[in-house]
Amino acid sequence: MKFYSTNGKSDGVTFLEAAETGLAPDGGLYMPDSLPKLSLPFNDPESAAGLTLQEISKQAARPFLSDSLSINEIDDLIDDAITMEAPLVKLRDDLFVLELFHGPTLAFKDFGARFMARLFSKHRSESEKDLIILVATSGDTGGAVASGFYDLDGVHVCLLFPKGKVSDIQRKQMTTLGKNITALEIEGTFDDCQRLVKQAFSDGNLNTTLRLSSANSINVARLLPQTFYYLTAYFQLKEFTDKDPVFVVPSGNFGNLTAGLMAEKMGMPVTAFVAATNRNDVVPEYLLGSEFLPRMSVQTISNAMDVGNPSNFERIRALFDGDDTSIRQHIKGYSFSDEDTRIMIRKVYDEYDYVADPHTAVGLLAAEKYSKDFDDRSPIIVLSTAHASKFLDVVENEIDSKVSIPERLAKATRRGEKSHPMSSEYSELKKMLLKTYGI
Ligand SMILES: *Cc1c(COP(=O)(O)O)cnc(C)c1O
């Protein structure tokens, strides 16, 4: 399978090459030329009973990776990376939560980050030069990538996060590991961090000296493992109902939603997708009929979704061949304020005894709104993207009860922190990269 740039001006490459390059040379994002139809038993759920996430993942990964790796290597990669589960929890007969926070850093990004880290550390195309992974993060990506790559051979990670705009726990997950993980605290917003990373990738001079790659959701190696849990959600749902689901996806950079659309193209039946955002509502506005107008992000309590220029939107357009009308038919979008989000955290706790993090709460709000607007009686699956303990202050305030902190998170809070303060000037980043990683 070949991968092409959404800008259409770069040559086709293999999955491994697309993953190592990150952004295509013409500045576009890599997408597969076509999506394989999986031979999973979508229309025969009975024979799917007992199909594990790992087995589903292997079947989904093989067509993408078979140009670069053997079947055994692909299967080993999955066994090594996809070690956490993604259970579907029923709140009501027609409302489910897909818990994606059972990995080491308690957010769905562990799926992409662990998969990518193990791919890079074992299967680099040229092994002489170390790979430097540059990551802009609004909070959760940094921790997941740091944990996924920590102490692996031949790869260094350099994280850029906006100063004062990530939670304490998110910051600690990035700044306490050390070894091959370096954290840069940027004086600016997430959009500044993202701009700096993009600038580094398009700096020809820097790229002749260093082998840079990205672990942001612009990287196709993060998207693929995110299709796995949509597929497993579909089969888990069949134990409750034979109706096809609506997926509600709390969204920021829209990588997660893109992965859902890819899973659908790979054969998974879906009624609709719902994009749930906080006040950073560029995509919901577009879905309502206005133009796609990126703008500065604003800070909210669901900070992993504070994105003003969602980069994966290009991919969504590519999946629909640029047809705005069918995008708007198939994807609905809603945005909510922090106040709405707090109310939902309280409501879902009172009604279902379920503790939702702020991102999941935004998803639950969108689910509620969708079922009011569209009476299609499909079961709704809300993707729960993070564990509530990552947003302790916000959540405990609403539910008047203590949220238990899993040990793997508590451990990070006890270690010493180390990070480098930096302005949002590109020249400063470049100097630092050359000094740290150059020869
Ligand atoms: C990253 C993140 C999101 C947004 O996901 P995208 O793929 O960028 O749309 C939502 N919730 C949490 C908890 C996240 O970490």
Short mmCIF file of C-alpha atoms and ligand atoms in Angstrom, two decimals:
data_model
loop_
_atom_site.label_atom_id
_atom_site.label_comp_id
_atom_site.label_asym_id
_atom_site.label_seq_id
_atom_site.Cartn_x
_atom_site.Cartn_y
_atom_site.Cartn_z
CA MET A 1 0.00 0.00 0.00
CA LYS A 2 1.35 3.42 -0.97
CA PHE A 3 0.87 6.65 0.93
CA TYR A 4 0.37 10.01 -0.77
CA SER A 5 0.38 13.60 0.40
CA THR A 6 -2.93 15.45 0.71
CA ASN A 7 -1.25 18.23 -1.29
CA GLY A 8 -0.72 15.77 -4.13
CA LYS A 9 2.79 16.85 -5.04
CA SER A 10 4.97 14.24 -3.31
CA ASP A 11 5.81 10.73 -4.51
CA GLY A 12 4.07 7.73 -3.00
CA VAL A 13 5.93 6.08 -0.10
CA THR A 14 5.52 3.03 2.17
CA PHE A 15 3.92 3.21 5.61
CA LEU A 16 7.31 3.16 7.32
CA GLU A 17 8.65 5.97 5.14
CA ALA A 18 5.50 8.04 5.68
CA ALA A 19 5.79 7.46 9.43
CA GLU A 20 9.45 8.48 9.59
CA THR A 21 8.95 11.57 7.44
CA GLY A 22 5.91 12.82 9.35
CA LEU A 23 4.90 15.74 7.16
CA ALA A 24 5.19 15.07 3.40
CA PRO A 25 7.87 17.11 1.57
CA ASP A 26 5.18 19.23 -0.12
CA GLY A 27 3.79 20.19 3.30
CA GLY A 28 0.74 17.90 3.08
CA LEU A 29 -0.26 14.96 5.27
CA TYR A 30 0.20 11.36 4.24
CA MET A 31 -2.87 9.25 3.50
CA PRO A 32 -3.15 5.75 2.01
CA ASP A 33 -4.00 5.66 -1.69
CA SER A 34 -7.07 3.62 -0.83
CA LEU A 35 -8.33 1.90 2.29
CA PRO A 36 -8.36 -1.90 2.39
CA LYS A 37 -11.63 -3.70 3.08
CA LEU A 38 -10.95 -5.78 6.16
CA SER A 39 -12.12 -9.36 6.31
CA LEU A 40 -13.48 -8.93 9.83
CA PRO A 41 -17.00 -10.38 10.25
CA PHE A 42 -18.92 -7.06 10.35
CA ASN A 43 -22.13 -8.61 9.14
CA ASP A 44 -21.87 -11.73 11.19
CA PRO A 45 -21.30 -10.49 14.72
CA GLU A 46 -21.86 -13.96 16.14
CA SER A 47 -18.69 -15.27 14.64
CA ALA A 48 -16.95 -12.16 16.00
CA ALA A 49 -17.75 -13.03 19.61
CA GLY A 50 -14.53 -13.34 21.54
CA LEU A 51 -12.43 -11.51 18.96
CA THR A 52 -9.84 -9.65 21.02
CA LEU A 53 -8.58 -6.11 20.48
CA GLN A 54 -5.16 -7.56 19.69
CA GLU A 55 -6.54 -9.93 17.04
CA ILE A 56 -8.60 -7.14 15.46
CA SER A 57 -5.56 -4.85 15.52
CA LYS A 58 -3.40 -7.41 13.72
CA GLN A 59 -5.95 -7.86 10.97
CA ALA A 60 -6.31 -4.10 10.55
CA ALA A 61 -2.55 -3.44 10.58
CA ARG A 62 -1.44 -6.09 8.10
CA PRO A 63 -2.59 -4.46 4.86
CA PHE A 64 -0.96 -1.14 5.87
CA LEU A 65 2.38 -2.53 6.94
CA SER A 66 2.94 -5.51 4.70
CA ASP A 67 5.20 -3.52 2.33
CA SER A 68 7.56 -2.77 5.19
CA LEU A 69 7.30 -5.66 7.67
CA SER A 70 6.64 -9.40 7.69
CA ILE A 71 3.41 -10.76 9.17
CA ASN A 72 5.33 -11.96 12.21
CA GLU A 73 6.91 -8.57 12.73
CA ILE A 74 3.51 -6.89 12.46
CA ASP A 75 1.97 -9.29 14.96
CA ASP A 76 4.88 -8.81 17.40
CA LEU A 77 4.56 -5.06 17.08
CA ILE A 78 0.86 -5.24 18.02
CA ASP A 79 1.52 -7.60 20.95
CA ASP A 80 4.18 -5.21 22.20
CA ALA A 81 2.26 -1.95 21.71
CA ILE A 82 -1.41 -2.72 22.22
CA THR A 83 -1.20 -4.01 25.77
CA MET A 84 -4.18 -2.08 27.14
CA GLU A 85 -7.87 -2.73 26.65
CA ALA A 86 -10.62 -0.44 25.36
CA PRO A 87 -13.77 -1.55 27.20
CA LEU A 88 -17.23 -0.39 26.14
CA VAL A 89 -19.23 0.66 29.20
CA LYS A 90 -23.01 0.89 29.07
CA LEU A 91 -24.59 3.95 30.69
CA ARG A 92 -28.06 3.44 29.22
CA ASP A 93 -29.55 1.08 26.62
CA ASP A 94 -28.67 3.55 23.88
CA LEU A 95 -25.64 5.28 25.38
CA PHE A 96 -22.16 3.83 25.78
CA VAL A 97 -18.71 5.07 26.70
CA LEU A 98 -15.63 3.62 25.05
CA GLU A 99 -12.89 3.91 27.66
CA LEU A 100 -9.60 4.69 25.97
CA PHE A 101 -7.67 5.60 29.10
CA HIS A 102 -6.38 2.24 30.27
CA GLY A 103 -2.85 2.79 28.93
CA PRO A 104 0.22 4.03 30.84
CA THR A 105 -0.61 7.77 30.68
CA LEU A 106 -4.39 7.40 30.95
CA ALA A 107 -5.38 8.96 27.64
CA PHE A 108 -6.22 7.53 24.23
CA LYS A 109 -2.96 8.88 22.85
CA ASP A 110 -1.18 5.91 24.41
CA PHE A 111 -2.47 3.78 21.53
CA GLY A 112 -0.81 5.89 18.87
CA ALA A 113 2.30 6.71 20.86
CA ARG A 114 3.14 3.17 21.96
CA PHE A 115 2.58 1.79 18.49
CA MET A 116 4.73 4.45 16.90
CA ALA A 117 7.52 4.20 19.47
CA ARG A 118 7.87 0.48 19.00
CA LEU A 119 7.70 0.81 15.25
CA PHE A 120 10.50 3.40 15.22
CA SER A 121 12.75 1.73 17.69
CA LYS A 122 12.64 -1.67 15.98
CA HIS A 123 12.19 -0.84 12.33
CA ARG A 124 14.07 2.26 11.27
CA SER A 125 14.85 2.35 7.56
CA GLU A 126 18.43 3.56 8.13
CA SER A 127 19.78 2.74 11.52
CA GLU A 128 22.98 4.88 11.59
CA LYS A 129 21.48 8.20 12.52
CA ASP A 130 19.38 8.60 15.64
CA LEU A 131 15.84 9.75 15.06
CA ILE A 132 14.69 12.93 16.80
CA ILE A 133 10.98 13.07 17.42
CA LEU A 134 9.68 16.64 17.64
CA VAL A 135 6.30 16.99 19.27
CA ALA A 136 4.05 19.98 19.88
CA THR A 137 1.57 19.17 22.62
CA SER A 138 -1.48 20.80 24.18
CA GLY A 139 -1.14 18.40 27.09
CA ASP A 140 -1.79 14.73 26.55
CA THR A 141 0.32 13.96 23.50
CA GLY A 142 3.51 14.91 25.31
CA GLY A 143 3.01 12.49 28.18
CA ALA A 144 1.93 9.65 25.93
CA VAL A 145 4.87 10.11 23.57
CA ALA A 146 7.35 10.50 26.42
CA SER A 147 6.11 7.29 28.04
CA GLY A 148 5.94 5.42 24.74
CA PHE A 149 9.50 6.29 23.69
CA TYR A 150 11.15 6.40 27.09
CA ASP A 151 14.51 4.63 27.16
CA LEU A 152 14.15 3.10 23.68
CA ASP A 153 17.34 2.85 21.60
CA GLY A 154 18.14 5.20 18.74
CA VAL A 155 15.33 7.69 19.32
CA HIS A 156 15.22 11.01 21.17
CA VAL A 157 12.08 12.94 21.97
CA CYS A 158 11.84 16.72 22.15
CA LEU A 159 8.50 17.96 23.50
CA LEU A 160 7.21 21.53 23.09
CA PHE A 161 4.41 22.52 25.43
CA PRO A 162 2.78 25.93 26.12
CA LYS A 163 3.88 27.33 29.47
CA GLY A 164 1.11 27.46 32.07
CA LYS A 165 -1.46 25.91 29.75
CA VAL A 166 -1.18 22.24 30.65
CA SER A 167 -2.32 20.65 33.91
CA ASP A 168 0.19 19.82 36.68
CA ILE A 169 -0.08 16.13 36.01
CA GLN A 170 0.29 16.57 32.26
CA ARG A 171 3.42 18.66 32.79
CA LYS A 172 4.92 16.15 35.19
CA GLN A 173 4.38 13.31 32.75
CA MET A 174 6.63 15.21 30.33
CA THR A 175 9.25 16.68 32.63
CA THR A 176 10.05 13.89 35.07
CA LEU A 177 11.37 11.12 32.84
CA GLY A 178 14.70 12.50 31.57
CA LYS A 179 17.06 10.18 29.63
CA ASN A 180 16.07 10.44 25.94
CA ILE A 181 13.13 12.77 26.72
CA THR A 182 13.64 16.58 26.63
CA ALA A 183 10.83 19.00 27.52
CA LEU A 184 10.72 22.60 26.24
CA GLU A 185 8.40 25.02 28.02
CA ILE A 186 7.34 27.53 25.34
CA GLU A 187 6.30 31.08 26.10
CA GLY A 188 3.15 30.97 23.95
CA THR A 189 0.13 28.88 22.96
CA PHE A 190 -0.22 25.38 21.56
CA ASP A 191 -0.54 26.93 18.12
CA ASP A 192 2.90 28.51 18.61
CA CYS A 193 4.32 25.11 19.52
CA GLN A 194 2.73 23.57 16.45
CA ARG A 195 4.07 26.36 14.23
CA LEU A 196 7.59 25.90 15.58
CA VAL A 197 7.52 22.19 14.87
CA LYS A 198 6.22 22.75 11.35
CA GLN A 199 8.95 25.33 10.77
CA ALA A 200 11.62 22.89 11.89
CA PHE A 201 10.33 20.24 9.49
CA SER A 202 10.37 22.60 6.54
CA ASP A 203 13.86 23.93 7.36
CA GLY A 204 16.00 22.21 4.72
CA ASN A 205 19.24 23.22 6.36
CA LEU A 206 18.29 21.74 9.73
CA ASN A 207 17.04 18.55 8.10
CA THR A 208 20.35 17.83 6.41
CA THR A 209 22.03 17.78 9.83
CA LEU A 210 19.35 16.07 11.93
CA ARG A 211 16.93 13.25 11.22
CA LEU A 212 13.69 14.73 12.44
CA SER A 213 10.35 13.04 12.70
CA SER A 214 7.05 13.90 14.32
CA ALA A 215 4.78 12.10 16.71
CA ASN A 216 1.90 14.53 16.38
CA SER A 217 -1.37 13.35 14.96
CA ILE A 218 -0.10 14.61 11.61
CA ASN A 219 1.86 11.35 11.66
CA VAL A 220 0.07 8.52 9.93
CA ALA A 221 1.61 6.02 12.36
CA ARG A 222 -0.59 7.44 15.08
CA LEU A 223 -3.76 7.25 13.06
CA LEU A 224 -3.58 3.58 12.19
CA PRO A 225 -3.63 2.25 15.80
CA GLN A 226 -6.57 4.54 16.52
CA THR A 227 -8.67 2.64 14.00
CA PHE A 228 -8.21 -0.47 16.17
CA TYR A 229 -10.39 0.69 19.03
CA TYR A 230 -13.23 1.86 16.81
CA LEU A 231 -13.32 -1.64 15.36
CA THR A 232 -13.31 -3.30 18.76
CA ALA A 233 -16.05 -0.90 19.93
CA TYR A 234 -18.19 -1.98 17.01
CA PHE A 235 -17.90 -5.65 17.91
CA GLN A 236 -18.41 -5.03 21.63
CA LEU A 237 -21.60 -3.11 20.86
CA LYS A 238 -22.99 -6.16 19.06
CA GLU A 239 -23.24 -7.87 22.42
CA PHE A 240 -25.93 -5.32 23.34
CA THR A 241 -27.70 -4.48 20.09
CA ASP A 242 -27.51 -5.19 16.38
CA LYS A 243 -28.04 -1.54 15.43
CA ASP A 244 -25.07 0.36 14.02
CA PRO A 245 -23.51 3.05 16.18
CA VAL A 246 -23.14 6.79 16.12
CA PHE A 247 -19.62 7.68 17.28
CA VAL A 248 -19.18 10.88 19.27
CA VAL A 249 -15.57 12.04 19.25
CA PRO A 250 -14.23 14.76 21.59
CA SER A 251 -11.98 16.57 19.13
CA GLY A 252 -9.08 19.00 18.94
CA ASN A 253 -6.70 18.27 16.10
CA PHE A 254 -9.20 15.79 14.64
CA GLY A 255 -6.84 12.83 14.38
CA ASN A 256 -9.19 10.68 16.40
CA LEU A 257 -12.20 11.45 14.23
CA THR A 258 -10.13 10.86 11.08
CA ALA A 259 -9.23 7.40 12.38
CA GLY A 260 -12.94 6.65 12.85
CA LEU A 261 -13.67 7.64 9.27
CA MET A 262 -10.83 5.38 8.13
CA ALA A 263 -12.26 2.45 10.10
CA GLU A 264 -15.59 3.07 8.41
CA LYS A 265 -13.96 3.01 4.98
CA MET A 266 -12.31 -0.25 5.97
CA GLY A 267 -15.79 -1.78 6.20
CA MET A 268 -17.18 -0.91 9.65
CA PRO A 269 -20.85 0.14 9.43
CA VAL A 270 -21.55 3.51 11.13
CA THR A 271 -24.71 5.63 11.24
CA ALA A 272 -22.93 8.96 11.75
CA PHE A 273 -20.01 10.69 13.39
CA VAL A 274 -20.35 13.59 15.79
CA ALA A 275 -17.47 15.99 16.37
CA ALA A 276 -17.64 17.37 19.91
CA THR A 277 -15.51 20.42 20.69
CA ASN A 278 -15.10 23.04 23.39
CA ARG A 279 -15.17 26.74 22.50
CA ASN A 280 -12.53 26.07 19.85
CA ASP A 281 -15.27 25.43 17.32
CA VAL A 282 -13.70 25.93 13.90
CA VAL A 283 -14.93 22.54 12.66
CA PRO A 284 -18.49 22.65 14.09
CA GLU A 285 -18.83 26.10 12.50
CA TYR A 286 -17.67 24.68 9.19
CA LEU A 287 -20.07 21.75 9.52
CA LEU A 288 -22.92 24.21 10.00
CA GLY A 289 -22.13 25.69 6.61
CA SER A 290 -19.54 28.41 7.07
CA GLU A 291 -16.03 28.25 5.68
CA PHE A 292 -13.17 26.48 7.40
CA LEU A 293 -11.62 29.43 9.20
CA PRO A 294 -8.71 28.60 11.51
CA ARG A 295 -8.12 31.08 14.31
CA MET A 296 -6.22 31.48 17.58
CA SER A 297 -7.09 28.84 20.14
CA VAL A 298 -8.71 29.80 23.43
CA GLN A 299 -7.97 28.13 26.73
CA THR A 300 -10.60 25.83 28.27
CA ILE A 301 -10.89 23.14 30.97
CA SER A 302 -10.74 20.46 28.25
CA ASN A 303 -7.31 21.72 27.25
CA ALA A 304 -6.24 18.80 25.05
CA MET A 305 -8.84 20.10 22.60
CA ASP A 306 -7.69 23.74 22.62
CA VAL A 307 -6.76 23.80 18.96
CA GLY A 308 -7.50 26.71 16.65
CA ASN A 309 -6.20 25.20 13.42
CA PRO A 310 -6.98 21.48 13.45
CA SER A 311 -4.39 19.93 11.17
CA ASN A 312 -6.19 16.68 10.39
CA PHE A 313 -9.05 18.52 8.76
CA GLU A 314 -7.12 18.20 5.49
CA ARG A 315 -7.28 14.46 5.87
CA ILE A 316 -11.02 14.49 6.42
CA ARG A 317 -11.40 16.53 3.25
CA ALA A 318 -9.18 14.05 1.41
CA LEU A 319 -11.30 11.10 2.61
CA PHE A 320 -14.37 12.76 1.10
CA ASP A 321 -12.57 13.89 -2.07
CA GLY A 322 -13.11 17.50 -1.02
CA ASP A 323 -16.90 17.16 -1.13
CA ASP A 324 -18.11 19.56 1.58
CA THR A 325 -21.72 18.52 1.19
CA SER A 326 -21.13 14.87 1.99
CA ILE A 327 -18.81 15.80 4.88
CA ARG A 328 -21.63 17.88 6.38
CA GLN A 329 -24.13 15.09 5.83
CA HIS A 330 -22.07 12.44 7.51
CA ILE A 331 -20.43 14.39 10.35
CA LYS A 332 -22.38 16.52 12.80
CA GLY A 333 -20.62 19.00 15.06
CA TYR A 334 -21.38 20.67 18.38
CA SER A 335 -19.38 22.91 20.66
CA PHE A 336 -19.83 23.61 24.37
CA SER A 337 -18.69 26.06 27.02
CA ASP A 338 -16.73 25.20 30.15
CA GLU A 339 -19.88 25.87 32.17
CA ASP A 340 -21.85 23.29 30.13
CA THR A 341 -18.97 20.88 30.60
CA ARG A 342 -18.93 21.25 34.39
CA ILE A 343 -22.69 20.72 34.54
CA MET A 344 -22.37 17.53 32.50
CA ILE A 345 -19.64 16.14 34.77
CA ARG A 346 -22.06 16.56 37.68
CA LYS A 347 -25.06 15.23 35.77
CA VAL A 348 -23.44 12.04 34.52
CA TYR A 349 -22.13 11.38 38.03
CA ASP A 350 -25.57 11.88 39.57
CA GLU A 351 -27.45 9.92 36.92
CA TYR A 352 -25.11 7.06 36.16
CA ASP A 353 -22.58 7.16 38.96
CA TYR A 354 -19.96 7.60 36.25
CA VAL A 355 -16.94 9.88 36.62
CA ALA A 356 -16.16 11.62 33.33
CA ASP A 357 -13.16 13.81 32.61
CA PRO A 358 -13.87 17.20 30.97
CA HIS A 359 -13.15 15.90 27.43
CA THR A 360 -15.49 12.96 27.85
CA ALA A 361 -18.09 15.35 29.30
CA VAL A 362 -17.93 17.44 26.11
CA GLY A 363 -18.61 14.21 24.21
CA LEU A 364 -21.57 13.37 26.46
CA LEU A 365 -23.00 16.84 25.88
CA ALA A 366 -22.76 16.29 22.13
CA ALA A 367 -24.42 12.88 22.48
CA GLU A 368 -27.33 14.49 24.32
CA LYS A 369 -27.68 17.21 21.72
CA TYR A 370 -27.42 14.79 18.82
CA SER A 371 -30.19 12.55 20.16
CA LYS A 372 -32.44 15.60 20.56
CA ASP A 373 -31.72 16.82 17.04
CA PHE A 374 -31.81 13.47 15.22
CA ASP A 375 -34.31 10.88 16.27
CA ASP A 376 -32.56 7.98 14.56
CA ARG A 377 -32.52 5.65 17.63
CA SER A 378 -29.00 4.49 16.92
CA PRO A 379 -26.92 3.53 19.93
CA ILE A 380 -24.41 6.27 20.68
CA ILE A 381 -20.81 5.53 21.60
CA VAL A 382 -18.94 8.41 23.22
CA LEU A 383 -15.17 8.05 23.09
CA SER A 384 -13.78 8.65 26.57
CA THR A 385 -10.40 10.10 25.78
CA ALA A 386 -8.88 10.56 29.24
CA HIS A 387 -9.20 9.33 32.82
CA ALA A 388 -10.81 11.81 35.22
CA SER A 389 -7.79 11.78 37.55
CA LYS A 390 -5.78 13.71 34.95
CA PHE A 391 -8.12 16.66 35.59
CA LEU A 392 -8.55 16.21 39.31
CA ASP A 393 -9.34 19.80 40.31
CA VAL A 394 -12.09 20.33 37.79
CA VAL A 395 -13.71 16.96 38.32
CA GLU A 396 -13.57 16.82 42.13
CA ASN A 397 -15.11 20.25 42.30
CA GLU A 398 -18.20 19.00 40.53
CA ILE A 399 -18.75 15.60 42.04
CA ASP A 400 -17.98 16.39 45.70
CA SER A 401 -16.09 13.18 46.03
CA LYS A 402 -12.51 12.00 45.61
CA VAL A 403 -11.32 10.64 42.28
CA SER A 404 -8.95 7.73 42.79
CA ILE A 405 -5.57 8.20 41.15
CA PRO A 406 -4.17 5.09 39.47
CA GLU A 407 -0.69 4.20 40.68
CA ARG A 408 0.94 4.68 37.27
CA LEU A 409 -0.10 8.32 37.37
CA ALA A 410 0.74 8.86 41.04
CA LYS A 411 4.30 7.72 40.34
CA ALA A 412 4.93 10.59 37.91
CA THR A 413 3.84 13.16 40.47
CA ARG A 414 6.56 12.07 42.88
CA ARG A 415 9.58 12.50 40.61
CA GLY A 416 11.65 15.70 40.15
CA GLU A 417 10.92 17.91 37.14
CA LYS A 418 13.26 19.22 34.48
CA SER A 419 12.37 21.44 31.53
CA HIS A 420 13.95 24.19 29.40
CA PRO A 421 12.15 27.54 29.15
CA MET A 422 12.08 28.96 25.63
CA SER A 423 10.50 31.83 23.64
CA SER A 424 8.31 31.18 20.61
CA GLU A 425 11.07 32.39 18.23
CA TYR A 426 12.05 29.71 15.74
CA SER A 427 15.74 30.70 15.78
CA GLU A 428 15.96 29.80 19.45
CA LEU A 429 14.50 26.33 18.87
CA LYS A 430 16.85 25.70 15.98
CA LYS A 431 19.89 26.68 18.01
CA MET A 432 18.85 24.41 20.83
CA LEU A 433 18.21 21.43 18.53
CA LEU A 434 21.59 21.77 16.84
CA LYS A 435 23.37 22.14 20.15
CA THR A 436 21.63 19.18 21.78
CA TYR A 437 21.45 16.70 18.93
CA GLY A 438 23.97 17.91 16.32
CA ILE A 439 27.37 16.39 16.01
C1 LIG B 1 -5.71 14.81 22.18
C2 LIG B 1 -6.96 14.70 22.95
C3 LIG B 1 -8.20 14.98 22.37
C4 LIG B 1 -8.32 15.45 20.94
O1 LIG B 1 -7.99 14.47 20.01
P1 LIG B 1 -7.68 14.85 18.49
O2 LIG B 1 -7.29 13.58 17.84
O3 LIG B 1 -6.57 15.86 18.51
O4 LIG B 1 -8.94 15.43 17.95
C5 LIG B 1 -9.35 14.80 23.12
N1 LIG B 1 -9.27 14.41 24.41
C6 LIG B 1 -8.10 14.15 25.01
C7 LIG B 1 -8.09 13.75 26.44
C8 LIG B 1 -6.92 14.27 24.31
O5 LIG B 1 -5.76 14.02 24.92
#
